[in-house]
CSV table of C-alpha atoms in Angstrom, one decimal:
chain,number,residue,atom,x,y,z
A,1,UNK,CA,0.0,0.0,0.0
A,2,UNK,CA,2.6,2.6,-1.2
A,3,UNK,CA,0.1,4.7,-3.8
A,4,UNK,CA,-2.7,7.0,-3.8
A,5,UNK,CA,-5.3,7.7,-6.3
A,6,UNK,CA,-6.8,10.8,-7.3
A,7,UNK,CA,-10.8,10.9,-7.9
A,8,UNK,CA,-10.6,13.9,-9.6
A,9,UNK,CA,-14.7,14.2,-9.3
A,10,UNK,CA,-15.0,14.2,-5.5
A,11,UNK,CA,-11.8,16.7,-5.6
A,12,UNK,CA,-9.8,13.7,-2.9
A,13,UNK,CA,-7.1,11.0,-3.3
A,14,UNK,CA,-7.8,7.8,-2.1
A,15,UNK,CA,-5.7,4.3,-1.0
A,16,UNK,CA,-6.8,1.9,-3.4
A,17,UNK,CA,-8.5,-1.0,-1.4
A,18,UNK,CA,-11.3,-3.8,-2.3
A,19,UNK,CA,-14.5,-3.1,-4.1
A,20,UNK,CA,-16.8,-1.7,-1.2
A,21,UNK,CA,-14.2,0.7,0.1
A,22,UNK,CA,-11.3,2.1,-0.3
A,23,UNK,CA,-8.5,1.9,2.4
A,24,UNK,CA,-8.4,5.8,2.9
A,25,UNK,CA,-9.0,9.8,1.5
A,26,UNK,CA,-7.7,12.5,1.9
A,27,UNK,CA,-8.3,16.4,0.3
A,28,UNK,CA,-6.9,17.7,-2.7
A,29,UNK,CA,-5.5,21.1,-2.2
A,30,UNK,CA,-7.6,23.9,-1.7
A,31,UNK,CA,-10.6,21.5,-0.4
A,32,UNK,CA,-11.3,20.2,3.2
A,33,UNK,CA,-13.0,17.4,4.9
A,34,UNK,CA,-16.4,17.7,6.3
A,35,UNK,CA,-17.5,15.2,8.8
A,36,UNK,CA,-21.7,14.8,9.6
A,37,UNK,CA,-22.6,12.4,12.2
A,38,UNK,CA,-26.7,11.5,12.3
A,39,UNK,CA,-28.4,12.4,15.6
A,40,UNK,CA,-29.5,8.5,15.3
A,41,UNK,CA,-29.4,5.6,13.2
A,42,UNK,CA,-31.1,5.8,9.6
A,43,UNK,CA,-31.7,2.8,6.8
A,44,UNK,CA,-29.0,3.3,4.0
A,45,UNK,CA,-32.1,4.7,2.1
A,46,UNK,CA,-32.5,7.3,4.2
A,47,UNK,CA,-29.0,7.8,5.1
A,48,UNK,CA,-28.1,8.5,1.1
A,49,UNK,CA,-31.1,10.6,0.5
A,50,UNK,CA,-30.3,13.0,3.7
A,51,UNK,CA,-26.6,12.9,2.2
A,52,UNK,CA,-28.0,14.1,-1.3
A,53,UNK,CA,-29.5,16.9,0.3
A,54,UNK,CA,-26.3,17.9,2.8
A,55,UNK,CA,-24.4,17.6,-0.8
A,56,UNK,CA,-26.9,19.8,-2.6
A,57,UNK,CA,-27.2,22.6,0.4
A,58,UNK,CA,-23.5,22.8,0.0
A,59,UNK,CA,-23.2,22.7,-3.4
A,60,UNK,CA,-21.2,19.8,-3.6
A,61,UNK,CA,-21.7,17.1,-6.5
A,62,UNK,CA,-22.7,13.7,-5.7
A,63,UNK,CA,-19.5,12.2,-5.9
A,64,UNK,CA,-17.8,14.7,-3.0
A,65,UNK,CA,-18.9,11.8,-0.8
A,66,UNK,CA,-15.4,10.5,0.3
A,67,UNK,CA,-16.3,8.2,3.3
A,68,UNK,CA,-18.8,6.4,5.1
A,69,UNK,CA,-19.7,5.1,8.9
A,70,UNK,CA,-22.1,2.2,8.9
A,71,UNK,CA,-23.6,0.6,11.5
A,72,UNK,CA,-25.2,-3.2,10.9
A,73,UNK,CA,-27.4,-5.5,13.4
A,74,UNK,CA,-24.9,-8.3,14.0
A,75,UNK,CA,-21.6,-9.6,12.5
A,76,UNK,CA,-22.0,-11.2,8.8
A,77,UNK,CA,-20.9,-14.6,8.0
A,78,UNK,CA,-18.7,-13.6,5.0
A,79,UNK,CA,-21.6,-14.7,2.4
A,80,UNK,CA,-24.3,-12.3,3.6
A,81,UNK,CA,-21.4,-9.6,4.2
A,82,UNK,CA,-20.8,-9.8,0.5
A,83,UNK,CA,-24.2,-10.1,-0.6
A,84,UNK,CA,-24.8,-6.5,1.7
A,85,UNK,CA,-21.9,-4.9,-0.1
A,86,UNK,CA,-23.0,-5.5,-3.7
A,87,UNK,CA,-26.2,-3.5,-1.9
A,88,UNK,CA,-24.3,-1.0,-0.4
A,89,UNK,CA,-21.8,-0.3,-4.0
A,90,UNK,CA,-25.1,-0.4,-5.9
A,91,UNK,CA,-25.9,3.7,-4.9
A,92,UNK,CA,-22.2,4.2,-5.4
A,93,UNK,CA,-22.5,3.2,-8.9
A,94,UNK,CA,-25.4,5.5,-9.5
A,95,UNK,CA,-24.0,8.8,-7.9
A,96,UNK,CA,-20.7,7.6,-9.7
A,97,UNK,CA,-18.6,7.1,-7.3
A,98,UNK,CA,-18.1,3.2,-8.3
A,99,UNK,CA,-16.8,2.0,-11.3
A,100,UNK,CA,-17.2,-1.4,-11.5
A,101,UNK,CA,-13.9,-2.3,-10.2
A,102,UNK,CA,-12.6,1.0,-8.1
A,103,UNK,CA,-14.1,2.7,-5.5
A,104,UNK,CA,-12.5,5.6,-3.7
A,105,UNK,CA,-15.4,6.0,-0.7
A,106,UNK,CA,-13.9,5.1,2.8
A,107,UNK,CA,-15.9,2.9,4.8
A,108,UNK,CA,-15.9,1.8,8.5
A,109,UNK,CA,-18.6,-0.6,9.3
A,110,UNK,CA,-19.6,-2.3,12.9
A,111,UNK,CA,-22.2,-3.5,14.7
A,112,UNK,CA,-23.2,-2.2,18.5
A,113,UNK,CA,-23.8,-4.3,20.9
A,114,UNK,CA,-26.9,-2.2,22.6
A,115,UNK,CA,-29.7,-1.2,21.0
A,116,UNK,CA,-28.0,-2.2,17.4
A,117,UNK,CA,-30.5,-1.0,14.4
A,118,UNK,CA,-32.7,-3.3,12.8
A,119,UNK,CA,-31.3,-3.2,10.1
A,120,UNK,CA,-28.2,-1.9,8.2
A,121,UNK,CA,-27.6,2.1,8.1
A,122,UNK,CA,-25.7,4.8,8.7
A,123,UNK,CA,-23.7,6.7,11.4
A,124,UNK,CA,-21.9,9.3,9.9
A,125,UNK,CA,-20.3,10.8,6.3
A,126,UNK,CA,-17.7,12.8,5.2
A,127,UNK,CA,-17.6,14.8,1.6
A,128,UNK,CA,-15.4,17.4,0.4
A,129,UNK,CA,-15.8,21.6,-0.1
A,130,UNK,CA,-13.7,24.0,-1.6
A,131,UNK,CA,-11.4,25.9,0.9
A,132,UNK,CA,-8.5,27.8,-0.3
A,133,UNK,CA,-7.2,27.7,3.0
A,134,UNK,CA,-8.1,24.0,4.3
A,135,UNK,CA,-5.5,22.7,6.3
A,136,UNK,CA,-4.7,19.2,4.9
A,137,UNK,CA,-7.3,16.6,6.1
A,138,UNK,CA,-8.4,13.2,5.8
A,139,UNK,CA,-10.1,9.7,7.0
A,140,UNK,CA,-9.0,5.9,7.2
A,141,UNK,CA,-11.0,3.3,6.5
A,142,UNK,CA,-11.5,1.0,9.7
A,143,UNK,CA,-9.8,-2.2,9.8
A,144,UNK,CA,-10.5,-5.2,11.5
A,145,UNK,CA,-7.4,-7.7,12.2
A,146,UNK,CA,-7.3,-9.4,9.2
A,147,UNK,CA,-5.5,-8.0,5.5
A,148,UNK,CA,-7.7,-6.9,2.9
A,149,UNK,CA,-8.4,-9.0,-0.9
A,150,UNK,CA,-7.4,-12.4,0.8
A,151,UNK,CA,-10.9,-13.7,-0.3
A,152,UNK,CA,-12.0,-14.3,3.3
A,153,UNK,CA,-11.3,-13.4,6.4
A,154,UNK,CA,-11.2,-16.4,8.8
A,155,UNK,CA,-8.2,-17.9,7.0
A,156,UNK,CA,-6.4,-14.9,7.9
A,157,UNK,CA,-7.6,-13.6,11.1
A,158,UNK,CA,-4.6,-12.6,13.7
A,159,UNK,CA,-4.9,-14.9,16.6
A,160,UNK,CA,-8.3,-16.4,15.3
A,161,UNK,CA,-10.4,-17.2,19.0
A,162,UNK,CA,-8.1,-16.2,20.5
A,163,UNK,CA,-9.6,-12.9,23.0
A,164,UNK,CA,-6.8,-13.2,26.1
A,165,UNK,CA,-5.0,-10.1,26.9
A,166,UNK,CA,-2.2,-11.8,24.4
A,167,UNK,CA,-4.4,-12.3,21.8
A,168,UNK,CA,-5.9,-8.9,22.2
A,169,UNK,CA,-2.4,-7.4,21.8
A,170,UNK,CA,-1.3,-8.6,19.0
A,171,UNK,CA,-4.7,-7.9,17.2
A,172,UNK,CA,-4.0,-4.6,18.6
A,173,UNK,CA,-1.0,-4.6,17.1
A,174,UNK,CA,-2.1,-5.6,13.7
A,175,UNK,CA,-4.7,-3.4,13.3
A,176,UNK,CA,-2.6,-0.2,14.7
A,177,UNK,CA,-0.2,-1.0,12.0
A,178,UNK,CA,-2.5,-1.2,9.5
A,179,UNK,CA,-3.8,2.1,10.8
A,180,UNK,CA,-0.2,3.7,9.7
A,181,UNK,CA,0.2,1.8,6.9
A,182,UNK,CA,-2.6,3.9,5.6
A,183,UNK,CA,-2.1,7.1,6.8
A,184,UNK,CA,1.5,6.8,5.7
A,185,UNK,CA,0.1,6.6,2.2
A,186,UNK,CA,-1.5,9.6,2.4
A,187,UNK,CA,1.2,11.2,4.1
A,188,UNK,CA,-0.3,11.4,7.5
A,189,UNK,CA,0.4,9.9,11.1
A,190,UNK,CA,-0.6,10.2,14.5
A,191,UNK,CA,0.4,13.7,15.1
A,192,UNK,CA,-1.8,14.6,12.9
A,193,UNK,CA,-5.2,13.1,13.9
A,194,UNK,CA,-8.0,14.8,15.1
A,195,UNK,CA,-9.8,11.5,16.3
A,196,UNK,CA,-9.0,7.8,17.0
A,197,UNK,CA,-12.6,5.7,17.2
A,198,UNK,CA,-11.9,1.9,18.3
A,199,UNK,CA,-14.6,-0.9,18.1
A,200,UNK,CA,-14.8,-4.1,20.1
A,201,UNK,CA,-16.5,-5.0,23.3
A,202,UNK,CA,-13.7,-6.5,24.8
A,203,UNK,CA,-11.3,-5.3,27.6
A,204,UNK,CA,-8.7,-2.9,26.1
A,205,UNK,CA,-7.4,-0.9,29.3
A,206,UNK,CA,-4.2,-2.7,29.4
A,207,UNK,CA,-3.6,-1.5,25.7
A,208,UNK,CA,-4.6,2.0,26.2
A,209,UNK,CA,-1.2,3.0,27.9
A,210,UNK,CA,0.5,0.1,26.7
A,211,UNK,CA,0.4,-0.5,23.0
A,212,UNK,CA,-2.2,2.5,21.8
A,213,UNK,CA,-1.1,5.1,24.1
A,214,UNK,CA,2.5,4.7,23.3
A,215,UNK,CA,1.8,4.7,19.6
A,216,UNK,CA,0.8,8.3,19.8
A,217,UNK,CA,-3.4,7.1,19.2
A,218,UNK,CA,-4.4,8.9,21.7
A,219,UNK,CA,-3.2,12.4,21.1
A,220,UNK,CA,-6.9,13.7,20.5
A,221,UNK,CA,-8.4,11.0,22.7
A,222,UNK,CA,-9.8,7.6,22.1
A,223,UNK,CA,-13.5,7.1,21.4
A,224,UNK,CA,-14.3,3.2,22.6
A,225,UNK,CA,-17.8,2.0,20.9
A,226,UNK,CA,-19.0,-0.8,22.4
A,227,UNK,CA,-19.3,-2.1,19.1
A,228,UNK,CA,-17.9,-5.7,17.2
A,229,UNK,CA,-16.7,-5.5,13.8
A,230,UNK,CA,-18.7,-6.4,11.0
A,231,UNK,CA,-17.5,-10.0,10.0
A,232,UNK,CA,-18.0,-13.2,12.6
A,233,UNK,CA,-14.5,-14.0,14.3
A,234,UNK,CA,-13.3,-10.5,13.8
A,235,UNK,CA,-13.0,-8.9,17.3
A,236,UNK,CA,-11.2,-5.7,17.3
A,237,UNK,CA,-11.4,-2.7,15.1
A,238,UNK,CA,-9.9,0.7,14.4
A,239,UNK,CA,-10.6,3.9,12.0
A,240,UNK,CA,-9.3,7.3,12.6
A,241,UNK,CA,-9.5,11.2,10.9
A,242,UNK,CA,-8.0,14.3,10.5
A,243,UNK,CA,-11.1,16.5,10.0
A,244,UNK,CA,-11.3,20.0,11.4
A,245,UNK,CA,-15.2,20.9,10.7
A,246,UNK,CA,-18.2,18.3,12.3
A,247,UNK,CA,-22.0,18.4,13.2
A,248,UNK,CA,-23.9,16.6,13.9
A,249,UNK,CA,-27.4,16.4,11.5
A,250,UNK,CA,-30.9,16.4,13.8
A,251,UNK,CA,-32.8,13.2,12.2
């Protein structure tokens, strides 16, 4: 993971990743990163036709949509996970955003363990707007502990079944370096994040100061959703942002 990608339409550059997300964005000069987080959960229906008319307030194209916070019932077994992103790519396609075979949207993805929706929606979005003055910004993908484009997960899950404070490390670990990997790619670390969200509903105290804390994660805090990835077997997950401008949309 050593390129970007510029989507020239959404005025971003992305980290190339599978075919429901990309691994990353960030703004192209002279345009910032707006985050909107919904009041409370709405149907992927709803979520994209409140996002049309954020986009069209702002006068933003369809295609300034640059990432995307999901929130799902339960974990998928891998079948009905693919099955709900051909759903999920199929809106992307229309507002085109999705090719076929690239897609430069970022995407994080998890499933709360209270009061989870009853069905697939959203959480937040982020889109670009012009700003000649924009400080650089940006927003990773989240990432469970298991590499992208393997073909499955479970074959490739760090320390599959294993949730002891070991095996919590080192998924920790994984998915922390992961976490760089991208924002290296985009020419961004820790010191410049703005907000660190994590996503399991085990234990992680002992990595807060240990492993997370150390790594520089924590700068702008640490934002713990008691929430479990969106895949069976995957336990811990991480996305993070440099964005300067958030609100939150009454729904």
């Amino acid at each position: 993971m050593t390129h970007t990608q510029v989507f020239a339409p959404g005025n971003y550059r992305f980290v190339p990743g599978v075919f429901q997300y990309s691994a990353g964005v960030a703004a192209e000069p002279g345009f910032r990163i707006e985050r909107v987080r919904f009041m409370k959960f709405v149907s992927l229906a709803e979520g994209f036709r409140l996002i049309e008319q954020v986009l069209q307030a702002a006068g933003r194209p369809l295609t300034a949509l640059c990432a995307c916070e999901l929130r799902s019932p339960r974990p998928f077994d891998e079948a009905g996970f693919e099955v709900f992103n051909k759903e999920y790519v199929g809106t992307l396609a229309r507002w085109g955003l999705f090719d076929g075979k690239t897609n430069p949207v970022a995407r994080s993805n998890v499933c709360p363990e209270i009061a989870p929706p009853e069905a697939p929606g959203f959480y937040a979005f982020s889109y670009t707007v012009a700003d000649a003055y924009a400080a650089p910004s940006f927003v990773i993908a989240g990432s469970g502990e298991a590499p992208e484009g393997k073909g499955n997960y479970k074959d490739h899950i760090v320390n599959l079944g294993d949730i002891s404070a070991e095996g919590l490390l080192n998924k920790a670990r994984w998915v922390l370096g992961e976490m760089e990997n991208r924002m290296r790619a985009l020419g961004f670390g820790w010191s410049d994040v703005t907000a660190s969200q994590l996503y399991t509903v085990h234990n992680i105290f002992p990595l807060m100061s240990e492993e997370i804390g150390q790594r520089g994660a924590m700068r702008g805090g640490l934002t713990w959703h008691l929430n479990r990835p969106p895949v069976v077997d995957l336990e811990y997950e991480m996305d993070c942002r440099g964005v300067y401008f958030e609100k939150v949309l009454a729904v």
